Amino acid sequence: MKLELTKKEFRRLLDLVYIGNWILNSTRGEDRIQDYDRVESLLFQRAAEEGMPSLAELYHGEIVPSRAFVDGGIHEAIMEYENNVFFEILAEDLARRDMDDPPIDESNYLELATRIDAYISEFEEHGTDNILVDVDGL
């Protein structure tokens, strides 16, 4: 297969590959999906060959994204995504809980959406500051 990219496009592809592999493998410990690690390694090796050697380094005999790449801001993008997803999932979970977790269909979708929006608004204004847990009841 042949794919032609500008250096800027290839650099963006490296970001996408790193983010994708991070999402797929970062929480798996020793049970990583090796196919994705191999693809990431191939692309970062190619980066080194294409005049971007500062983006890749050798680690335990494998080419991996360099510390400079990892520390260069990519994790801020991942953290922003994770933060947004966290609040969206939390809002939906709380809204469903408030409704006693019924199956969602046309008859209650609007209520669910309204409750989710209310939670999202709360989180945007106050984060998690107003979430309290009654530990005395535990």
mmCIF file of N, CA, C and O in Angstrom, residues 5-93:
data_model
loop_
_atom_site.group_PDB
_atom_site.id
_atom_site.type_symbol
_atom_site.label_atom_id
_atom_site.label_comp_id
_atom_site.label_asym_id
_atom_site.label_seq_id
_atom_site.Cartn_x
_atom_site.Cartn_y
_atom_site.Cartn_z
ATOM 1 N N LEU A 5 1.517 11.608 1.938
ATOM 2 C CA LEU A 5 1.122 12.657 2.863
ATOM 3 C C LEU A 5 2.192 13.733 2.885
ATOM 4 O O LEU A 5 3.374 13.442 2.699
ATOM 5 N N THR A 6 1.776 14.941 3.165
ATOM 6 C CA THR A 6 2.763 15.980 3.423
ATOM 7 C C THR A 6 3.345 15.704 4.809
ATOM 8 O O THR A 6 2.791 14.909 5.587
ATOM 9 N N LYS A 7 4.449 16.373 5.129
ATOM 10 C CA LYS A 7 5.023 16.191 6.469
ATOM 11 C C LYS A 7 4.032 16.614 7.549
ATOM 12 O O LYS A 7 3.931 15.968 8.588
ATOM 13 N N LYS A 8 3.311 17.687 7.290
ATOM 14 C CA LYS A 8 2.326 18.150 8.266
ATOM 15 C C LYS A 8 1.213 17.121 8.439
ATOM 16 O O LYS A 8 0.801 16.829 9.566
ATOM 17 N N GLU A 9 0.732 16.546 7.346
ATOM 18 C CA GLU A 9 -0.304 15.510 7.428
ATOM 19 C C GLU A 9 0.219 14.273 8.158
ATOM 20 O O GLU A 9 -0.494 13.684 8.981
ATOM 21 N N PHE A 10 1.468 13.895 7.866
ATOM 22 C CA PHE A 10 2.050 12.736 8.543
ATOM 23 C C PHE A 10 2.186 13.005 10.044
ATOM 24 O O PHE A 10 1.900 12.136 10.868
ATOM 25 N N ARG A 11 2.571 14.230 10.385
ATOM 26 C CA ARG A 11 2.695 14.590 11.804
ATOM 27 C C ARG A 11 1.345 14.488 12.494
ATOM 28 O O ARG A 11 1.237 14.015 13.625
ATOM 29 N N ARG A 12 0.280 14.907 11.818
ATOM 30 C CA ARG A 12 -1.078 14.785 12.375
ATOM 31 C C ARG A 12 -1.479 13.313 12.514
ATOM 32 O O ARG A 12 -2.137 12.932 13.478
ATOM 33 N N LEU A 13 -1.074 12.504 11.546
ATOM 34 C CA LEU A 13 -1.345 11.071 11.608
ATOM 35 C C LEU A 13 -0.665 10.450 12.831
ATOM 36 O O LEU A 13 -1.251 9.607 13.512
ATOM 37 N N LEU A 14 0.546 10.892 13.132
ATOM 38 C CA LEU A 14 1.229 10.394 14.330
ATOM 39 C C LEU A 14 0.429 10.730 15.581
ATOM 40 O O LEU A 14 0.291 9.889 16.475
ATOM 41 N N ASP A 15 -0.103 11.944 15.644
ATOM 42 C CA ASP A 15 -0.948 12.319 16.786
ATOM 43 C C ASP A 15 -2.147 11.387 16.895
ATOM 44 O O ASP A 15 -2.460 10.883 17.977
ATOM 45 N N LEU A 16 -2.815 11.151 15.770
ATOM 46 C CA LEU A 16 -4.000 10.294 15.774
ATOM 47 C C LEU A 16 -3.673 8.869 16.194
ATOM 48 O O LEU A 16 -4.414 8.252 16.973
ATOM 49 N N VAL A 17 -2.576 8.349 15.685
ATOM 50 C CA VAL A 17 -2.174 6.982 16.032
ATOM 51 C C VAL A 17 -1.835 6.892 17.512
ATOM 52 O O VAL A 17 -2.249 5.957 18.198
ATOM 53 N N TYR A 18 -1.110 7.868 18.015
ATOM 54 C CA TYR A 18 -0.745 7.854 19.433
ATOM 55 C C TYR A 18 -1.996 7.925 20.309
ATOM 56 O O TYR A 18 -2.157 7.160 21.261
ATOM 57 N N ILE A 19 -2.898 8.848 19.989
ATOM 58 C CA ILE A 19 -4.133 8.994 20.768
ATOM 59 C C ILE A 19 -4.953 7.707 20.716
ATOM 60 O O ILE A 19 -5.452 7.230 21.740
ATOM 61 N N GLY A 20 -5.099 7.133 19.535
ATOM 62 C CA GLY A 20 -5.857 5.898 19.406
ATOM 63 C C GLY A 20 -5.244 4.761 20.202
ATOM 64 O O GLY A 20 -5.952 4.031 20.910
ATOM 65 N N ASN A 21 -3.947 4.616 20.121
ATOM 66 C CA ASN A 21 -3.284 3.547 20.867
ATOM 67 C C ASN A 21 -3.371 3.814 22.372
ATOM 68 O O ASN A 21 -3.534 2.882 23.157
ATOM 69 N N TRP A 22 -3.284 5.065 22.755
ATOM 70 C CA TRP A 22 -3.423 5.413 24.168
ATOM 71 C C TRP A 22 -4.791 4.981 24.686
ATOM 72 O O TRP A 22 -4.903 4.357 25.740
ATOM 73 N N ILE A 23 -5.833 5.308 23.943
ATOM 74 C CA ILE A 23 -7.190 4.956 24.365
ATOM 75 C C ILE A 23 -7.356 3.440 24.429
ATOM 76 O O ILE A 23 -7.937 2.903 25.377
ATOM 77 N N LEU A 24 -6.835 2.734 23.456
ATOM 78 C CA LEU A 24 -6.995 1.284 23.409
ATOM 79 C C LEU A 24 -6.135 0.543 24.426
ATOM 80 O O LEU A 24 -6.547 -0.491 24.948
ATOM 81 N N ASN A 25 -4.943 1.045 24.693
ATOM 82 C CA ASN A 25 -3.985 0.248 25.469
ATOM 83 C C ASN A 25 -3.562 0.815 26.821
ATOM 84 O O ASN A 25 -2.996 0.076 27.628
ATOM 85 N N SER A 26 -3.824 2.071 27.100
ATOM 86 C CA SER A 26 -3.242 2.680 28.300
ATOM 87 C C SER A 26 -3.734 2.064 29.602
ATOM 88 O O SER A 26 -3.034 2.117 30.613
ATOM 89 N N THR A 27 -4.901 1.468 29.607
ATOM 90 C CA THR A 27 -5.427 0.884 30.847
ATOM 91 C C THR A 27 -5.330 -0.640 30.870
ATOM 92 O O THR A 27 -5.816 -1.270 31.803
ATOM 93 N N ARG A 28 -4.691 -1.234 29.890
ATOM 94 C CA ARG A 28 -4.686 -2.689 29.758
ATOM 95 C C ARG A 28 -3.527 -3.370 30.470
ATOM 96 O O ARG A 28 -3.462 -4.592 30.508
ATOM 97 N N GLY A 29 -2.580 -2.622 30.997
ATOM 98 C CA GLY A 29 -1.445 -3.242 31.681
ATOM 99 C C GLY A 29 -0.663 -4.149 30.748
ATOM 100 O O GLY A 29 -0.283 -3.763 29.650
ATOM 101 N N GLU A 30 -0.445 -5.383 31.185
ATOM 102 C CA GLU A 30 0.303 -6.355 30.387
ATOM 103 C C GLU A 30 -0.532 -6.959 29.256
ATOM 104 O O GLU A 30 0.002 -7.660 28.402
ATOM 105 N N ASP A 31 -1.804 -6.703 29.252
ATOM 106 C CA ASP A 31 -2.724 -7.275 28.254
ATOM 107 C C ASP A 31 -2.937 -6.316 27.085
ATOM 108 O O ASP A 31 -4.041 -6.171 26.568
ATOM 109 N N ARG A 32 -1.870 -5.646 26.667
ATOM 110 C CA ARG A 32 -1.964 -4.677 25.568
ATOM 111 C C ARG A 32 -2.322 -5.374 24.261
ATOM 112 O O ARG A 32 -1.986 -6.531 24.061
ATOM 113 N N ILE A 33 -2.967 -4.641 23.382
ATOM 114 C CA ILE A 33 -3.258 -5.145 22.037
ATOM 115 C C ILE A 33 -2.026 -4.844 21.192
ATOM 116 O O ILE A 33 -1.787 -3.719 20.766
ATOM 117 N N GLN A 34 -1.211 -5.870 20.998
ATOM 118 C CA GLN A 34 0.096 -5.708 20.370
ATOM 119 C C GLN A 34 0.028 -5.217 18.925
ATOM 120 O O GLN A 34 0.936 -4.519 18.481
ATOM 121 N N ASP A 35 -1.023 -5.569 18.202
ATOM 122 C CA ASP A 35 -1.146 -5.111 16.817
ATOM 123 C C ASP A 35 -1.108 -3.588 16.730
ATOM 124 O O ASP A 35 -0.497 -3.017 15.824
ATOM 125 N N TYR A 36 -1.753 -2.904 17.674
ATOM 126 C CA TYR A 36 -1.759 -1.447 17.662
ATOM 127 C C TYR A 36 -0.399 -0.891 18.055
ATOM 128 O O TYR A 36 0.055 0.117 17.496
ATOM 129 N N ASP A 37 0.270 -1.540 18.994
ATOM 130 C CA ASP A 37 1.629 -1.126 19.352
ATOM 131 C C ASP A 37 2.560 -1.247 18.149
ATOM 132 O O ASP A 37 3.399 -0.376 17.922
ATOM 133 N N ARG A 38 2.411 -2.317 17.379
ATOM 134 C CA ARG A 38 3.275 -2.522 16.208
ATOM 135 C C ARG A 38 3.046 -1.443 15.157
ATOM 136 O O ARG A 38 3.999 -0.917 14.569
ATOM 137 N N VAL A 39 1.787 -1.116 14.900
ATOM 138 C CA VAL A 39 1.489 -0.075 13.913
ATOM 139 C C VAL A 39 2.059 1.258 14.381
ATOM 140 O O VAL A 39 2.669 2.003 13.603
ATOM 141 N N GLU A 40 1.863 1.567 15.657
ATOM 142 C CA GLU A 40 2.422 2.801 16.199
ATOM 143 C C GLU A 40 3.939 2.817 16.026
ATOM 144 O O GLU A 40 4.517 3.810 15.582
ATOM 145 N N SER A 41 4.588 1.708 16.337
ATOM 146 C CA SER A 41 6.036 1.610 16.212
ATOM 147 C C SER A 41 6.487 1.809 14.762
ATOM 148 O O SER A 41 7.454 2.530 14.494
ATOM 149 N N LEU A 42 5.784 1.194 13.834
ATOM 150 C CA LEU A 42 6.117 1.358 12.410
ATOM 151 C C LEU A 42 6.049 2.816 11.978
ATOM 152 O O LEU A 42 6.930 3.321 11.273
ATOM 153 N N LEU A 43 4.995 3.490 12.381
ATOM 154 C CA LEU A 43 4.823 4.886 11.966
ATOM 155 C C LEU A 43 5.839 5.807 12.625
ATOM 156 O O LEU A 43 6.353 6.733 11.986
ATOM 157 N N PHE A 44 6.172 5.564 13.885
ATOM 158 C CA PHE A 44 7.167 6.410 14.536
ATOM 159 C C PHE A 44 8.570 6.108 14.007
ATOM 160 O O PHE A 44 9.413 7.008 13.937
ATOM 161 N N GLN A 45 8.817 4.884 13.604
ATOM 162 C CA GLN A 45 10.087 4.573 12.945
ATOM 163 C C GLN A 45 10.178 5.337 11.626
ATOM 164 O O GLN A 45 11.210 5.909 11.291
ATOM 165 N N ARG A 46 9.065 5.376 10.909
ATOM 166 C CA ARG A 46 9.027 6.111 9.638
ATOM 167 C C ARG A 46 9.244 7.601 9.877
ATOM 168 O O ARG A 46 9.890 8.275 9.067
ATOM 169 N N ALA A 47 8.728 8.120 10.972
ATOM 170 C CA ALA A 47 8.942 9.530 11.296
ATOM 171 C C ALA A 47 10.435 9.823 11.435
ATOM 172 O O ALA A 47 10.927 10.828 10.911
ATOM 173 N N ALA A 48 11.138 8.936 12.111
ATOM 174 C CA ALA A 48 12.580 9.115 12.274
ATOM 175 C C ALA A 48 13.293 9.086 10.922
ATOM 176 O O ALA A 48 14.224 9.858 10.684
ATOM 177 N N GLU A 49 12.829 8.237 10.036
ATOM 178 C CA GLU A 49 13.429 8.112 8.697
ATOM 179 C C GLU A 49 13.094 9.303 7.802
ATOM 180 O O GLU A 49 13.815 9.593 6.858
ATOM 181 N N GLU A 50 11.984 9.975 8.085
ATOM 182 C CA GLU A 50 11.505 11.083 7.245
ATOM 183 C C GLU A 50 11.886 12.450 7.791
ATOM 184 O O GLU A 50 11.240 13.453 7.492
ATOM 185 N N GLY A 51 12.927 12.507 8.607
ATOM 186 C CA GLY A 51 13.423 13.791 9.069
ATOM 187 C C GLY A 51 12.795 14.299 10.354
ATOM 188 O O GLY A 51 12.913 15.482 10.664
ATOM 189 N N MET A 52 12.137 13.417 11.093
ATOM 190 C CA MET A 52 11.551 13.803 12.378
ATOM 191 C C MET A 52 12.078 12.885 13.486
ATOM 192 O O MET A 52 11.301 12.278 14.221
ATOM 193 N N PRO A 53 13.407 12.771 13.608
ATOM 194 C CA PRO A 53 13.967 11.824 14.577
ATOM 195 C C PRO A 53 13.654 12.155 16.032
ATOM 196 O O PRO A 53 13.663 11.261 16.884
ATOM 197 N N SER A 54 13.324 13.406 16.330
ATOM 198 C CA SER A 54 13.040 13.774 17.720
ATOM 199 C C SER A 54 11.696 13.223 18.203
ATOM 200 O O SER A 54 11.415 13.259 19.399
ATOM 201 N N LEU A 55 10.893 12.679 17.289
ATOM 202 C CA LEU A 55 9.583 12.154 17.665
ATOM 203 C C LEU A 55 9.613 10.682 18.057
ATOM 204 O O LEU A 55 8.628 10.164 18.582
ATOM 205 N N ALA A 56 10.725 10.002 17.811
ATOM 206 C CA ALA A 56 10.806 8.561 18.073
ATOM 207 C C ALA A 56 12.079 8.248 18.850
ATOM 208 O O ALA A 56 13.080 8.952 18.743
ATOM 209 N N GLU A 57 12.008 7.167 19.631
ATOM 210 C CA GLU A 57 13.194 6.704 20.343
ATOM 211 C C GLU A 57 13.121 5.195 20.516
ATOM 212 O O GLU A 57 12.051 4.601 20.420
ATOM 213 N N LEU A 58 14.269 4.611 20.767
ATOM 214 C CA LEU A 58 14.358 3.175 20.983
ATOM 215 C C LEU A 58 14.165 2.897 22.471
ATOM 216 O O LEU A 58 14.812 3.505 23.318
ATOM 217 N N TYR A 59 13.255 1.975 22.772
ATOM 218 C CA TYR A 59 12.976 1.608 24.162
ATOM 219 C C TYR A 59 12.780 0.104 24.221
ATOM 220 O O TYR A 59 11.880 -0.434 23.583
ATOM 221 N N HIS A 60 13.642 -0.575 24.962
ATOM 222 C CA HIS A 60 13.600 -2.040 25.070
ATOM 223 C C HIS A 60 13.549 -2.698 23.690
ATOM 224 O O HIS A 60 12.783 -3.640 23.465
ATOM 225 N N GLY A 61 14.343 -2.180 22.779
ATOM 226 C CA GLY A 61 14.449 -2.770 21.455
ATOM 227 C C GLY A 61 13.329 -2.418 20.486
ATOM 228 O O GLY A 61 13.290 -2.936 19.376
ATOM 229 N N GLU A 62 12.421 -1.541 20.869
ATOM 230 C CA GLU A 62 11.321 -1.150 19.993
ATOM 231 C C GLU A 62 11.296 0.361 19.812
ATOM 232 O O GLU A 62 11.641 1.106 20.723
ATOM 233 N N ILE A 63 10.876 0.778 18.634
ATOM 234 C CA ILE A 63 10.700 2.202 18.373
ATOM 235 C C ILE A 63 9.368 2.625 18.980
ATOM 236 O O ILE A 63 8.323 2.019 18.722
ATOM 237 N N VAL A 64 9.416 3.680 19.800
ATOM 238 C CA VAL A 64 8.222 4.200 20.469
ATOM 239 C C VAL A 64 8.207 5.717 20.315
ATOM 240 O O VAL A 64 9.227 6.330 19.980
ATOM 241 N N PRO A 65 7.062 6.338 20.587
ATOM 242 C CA PRO A 65 7.048 7.800 20.599
ATOM 243 C C PRO A 65 8.039 8.308 21.640
ATOM 244 O O PRO A 65 8.135 7.763 22.739
ATOM 245 N N SER A 66 8.779 9.339 21.283
ATOM 246 C CA SER A 66 9.811 9.857 22.184
ATOM 247 C C SER A 66 9.189 10.603 23.356
ATOM 248 O O SER A 66 8.024 10.996 23.330
ATOM 249 N N ARG A 67 9.996 10.798 24.372
ATOM 250 C CA ARG A 67 9.571 11.584 25.530
ATOM 251 C C ARG A 67 9.196 12.991 25.066
ATOM 252 O O ARG A 67 8.225 13.577 25.535
ATOM 253 N N ALA A 68 9.950 13.542 24.114
ATOM 254 C CA ALA A 68 9.646 14.881 23.595
ATOM 255 C C ALA A 68 8.260 14.908 22.943
ATOM 256 O O ALA A 68 7.505 15.864 23.126
ATOM 257 N N PHE A 69 7.929 13.864 22.196
ATOM 258 C CA PHE A 69 6.599 13.790 21.580
ATOM 259 C C PHE A 69 5.528 13.711 22.663
ATOM 260 O O PHE A 69 4.558 14.464 22.660
ATOM 261 N N VAL A 70 5.707 12.780 23.594
ATOM 262 C CA VAL A 70 4.716 12.537 24.639
ATOM 263 C C VAL A 70 4.524 13.785 25.506
ATOM 264 O O VAL A 70 3.394 14.116 25.886
ATOM 265 N N ASP A 71 5.610 14.489 25.792
ATOM 266 C CA ASP A 71 5.536 15.681 26.637
ATOM 267 C C ASP A 71 5.188 16.946 25.856
ATOM 268 O O ASP A 71 5.075 18.022 26.449
ATOM 269 N N GLY A 72 4.988 16.823 24.559
ATOM 270 C CA GLY A 72 4.785 17.992 23.706
ATOM 271 C C GLY A 72 3.365 18.506 23.612
ATOM 272 O O GLY A 72 3.068 19.328 22.755
ATOM 273 N N GLY A 73 2.471 18.046 24.453
ATOM 274 C CA GLY A 73 1.115 18.583 24.452
ATOM 275 C C GLY A 73 0.043 17.591 24.059
ATOM 276 O O GLY A 73 -1.145 17.892 24.189
ATOM 277 N N ILE A 74 0.430 16.427 23.595
ATOM 278 C CA ILE A 74 -0.569 15.443 23.155
ATOM 279 C C ILE A 74 -1.452 14.992 24.312
ATOM 280 O O ILE A 74 -2.647 14.748 24.145
ATOM 281 N N HIS A 75 -0.883 14.910 25.507
ATOM 282 C CA HIS A 75 -1.682 14.460 26.652
ATOM 283 C C HIS A 75 -2.681 15.516 27.120
ATOM 284 O O HIS A 75 -3.706 15.167 27.703
ATOM 285 N N GLU A 76 -2.407 16.774 26.822
ATOM 286 C CA GLU A 76 -3.409 17.801 27.132
ATOM 287 C C GLU A 76 -4.662 17.570 26.289
ATOM 288 O O GLU A 76 -5.784 17.709 26.781
ATOM 289 N N ALA A 77 -4.481 17.196 25.032
ATOM 290 C CA ALA A 77 -5.629 16.893 24.170
ATOM 291 C C ALA A 77 -6.376 15.666 24.684
ATOM 292 O O ALA A 77 -7.609 15.645 24.715
ATOM 293 N N ILE A 78 -5.640 14.656 25.100
ATOM 294 C CA ILE A 78 -6.266 13.443 25.643
ATOM 295 C C ILE A 78 -7.015 13.783 26.928
ATOM 296 O O ILE A 78 -8.150 13.335 27.129
ATOM 297 N N MET A 79 -6.406 14.578 27.800
ATOM 298 C CA MET A 79 -7.047 14.937 29.068
ATOM 299 C C MET A 79 -8.310 15.764 28.836
ATOM 300 O O MET A 79 -9.304 15.578 29.542
ATOM 301 N N GLU A 80 -8.296 16.650 27.854
ATOM 302 C CA GLU A 80 -9.494 17.430 27.554
ATOM 303 C C GLU A 80 -10.627 16.508 27.100
ATOM 304 O O GLU A 80 -11.774 16.646 27.528
ATOM 305 N N TYR A 81 -10.287 15.542 26.244
ATOM 306 C CA TYR A 81 -11.278 14.568 25.792
ATOM 307 C C TYR A 81 -11.811 13.764 26.979
ATOM 308 O O TYR A 81 -13.027 13.613 27.142
ATOM 309 N N GLU A 82 -10.912 13.241 27.802
ATOM 310 C CA GLU A 82 -11.322 12.431 28.950
ATOM 311 C C GLU A 82 -12.197 13.229 29.912
ATOM 312 O O GLU A 82 -13.178 12.717 30.448
ATOM 313 N N ASN A 83 -11.856 14.483 30.123
ATOM 314 C CA ASN A 83 -12.636 15.341 31.002
ATOM 315 C C ASN A 83 -14.054 15.522 30.457
ATOM 316 O O ASN A 83 -15.033 15.391 31.186
ATOM 317 N N ASN A 84 -14.166 15.806 29.162
ATOM 318 C CA ASN A 84 -15.489 15.975 28.552
ATOM 319 C C ASN A 84 -16.295 14.687 28.608
ATOM 320 O O ASN A 84 -17.481 14.708 28.945
ATOM 321 N N VAL A 85 -15.678 13.583 28.287
ATOM 322 C CA VAL A 85 -16.377 12.298 28.305
ATOM 323 C C VAL A 85 -16.797 11.945 29.729
ATOM 324 O O VAL A 85 -17.920 11.476 29.950
ATOM 325 N N PHE A 86 -15.938 12.202 30.701
ATOM 326 C CA PHE A 86 -16.278 11.935 32.095
ATOM 327 C C PHE A 86 -17.569 12.647 32.481
ATOM 328 O O PHE A 86 -18.494 12.029 33.019
ATOM 329 N N PHE A 87 -17.646 13.940 32.200
ATOM 330 C CA PHE A 87 -18.829 14.697 32.595
ATOM 331 C C PHE A 87 -20.067 14.272 31.816
ATOM 332 O O PHE A 87 -21.172 14.234 32.367
ATOM 333 N N GLU A 88 -19.912 13.922 30.545
ATOM 334 C CA GLU A 88 -21.060 13.458 29.764
ATOM 335 C C GLU A 88 -21.589 12.121 30.293
ATOM 336 O O GLU A 88 -22.797 11.934 30.434
ATOM 337 N N ILE A 89 -20.690 11.206 30.604
ATOM 338 C CA ILE A 89 -21.108 9.909 31.141
ATOM 339 C C ILE A 89 -21.734 10.081 32.524
ATOM 340 O O ILE A 89 -22.773 9.492 32.819
ATOM 341 N N LEU A 90 -21.102 10.889 33.361
ATOM 342 C CA LEU A 90 -21.637 11.130 34.695
ATOM 343 C C LEU A 90 -23.027 11.758 34.606
ATOM 344 O O LEU A 90 -23.950 11.334 35.308
ATOM 345 N N ALA A 91 -23.193 12.742 33.736
ATOM 346 C CA ALA A 91 -24.499 13.395 33.582
ATOM 347 C C ALA A 91 -25.564 12.396 33.149
ATOM 348 O O ALA A 91 -26.676 12.378 33.696
ATOM 349 N N GLU A 92 -25.234 11.545 32.195
ATOM 350 C CA GLU A 92 -26.223 10.560 31.744
ATOM 351 C C GLU A 92 -26.519 9.543 32.841
ATOM 352 O O GLU A 92 -27.685 9.173 33.062
ATOM 353 N N ASP A 93 -25.492 9.067 33.523
ATOM 354 C CA ASP A 93 -25.713 8.097 34.612
ATOM 355 C C ASP A 93 -26.601 8.685 35.706
ATOM 356 O O ASP A 93 -27.519 8.025 36.199
#
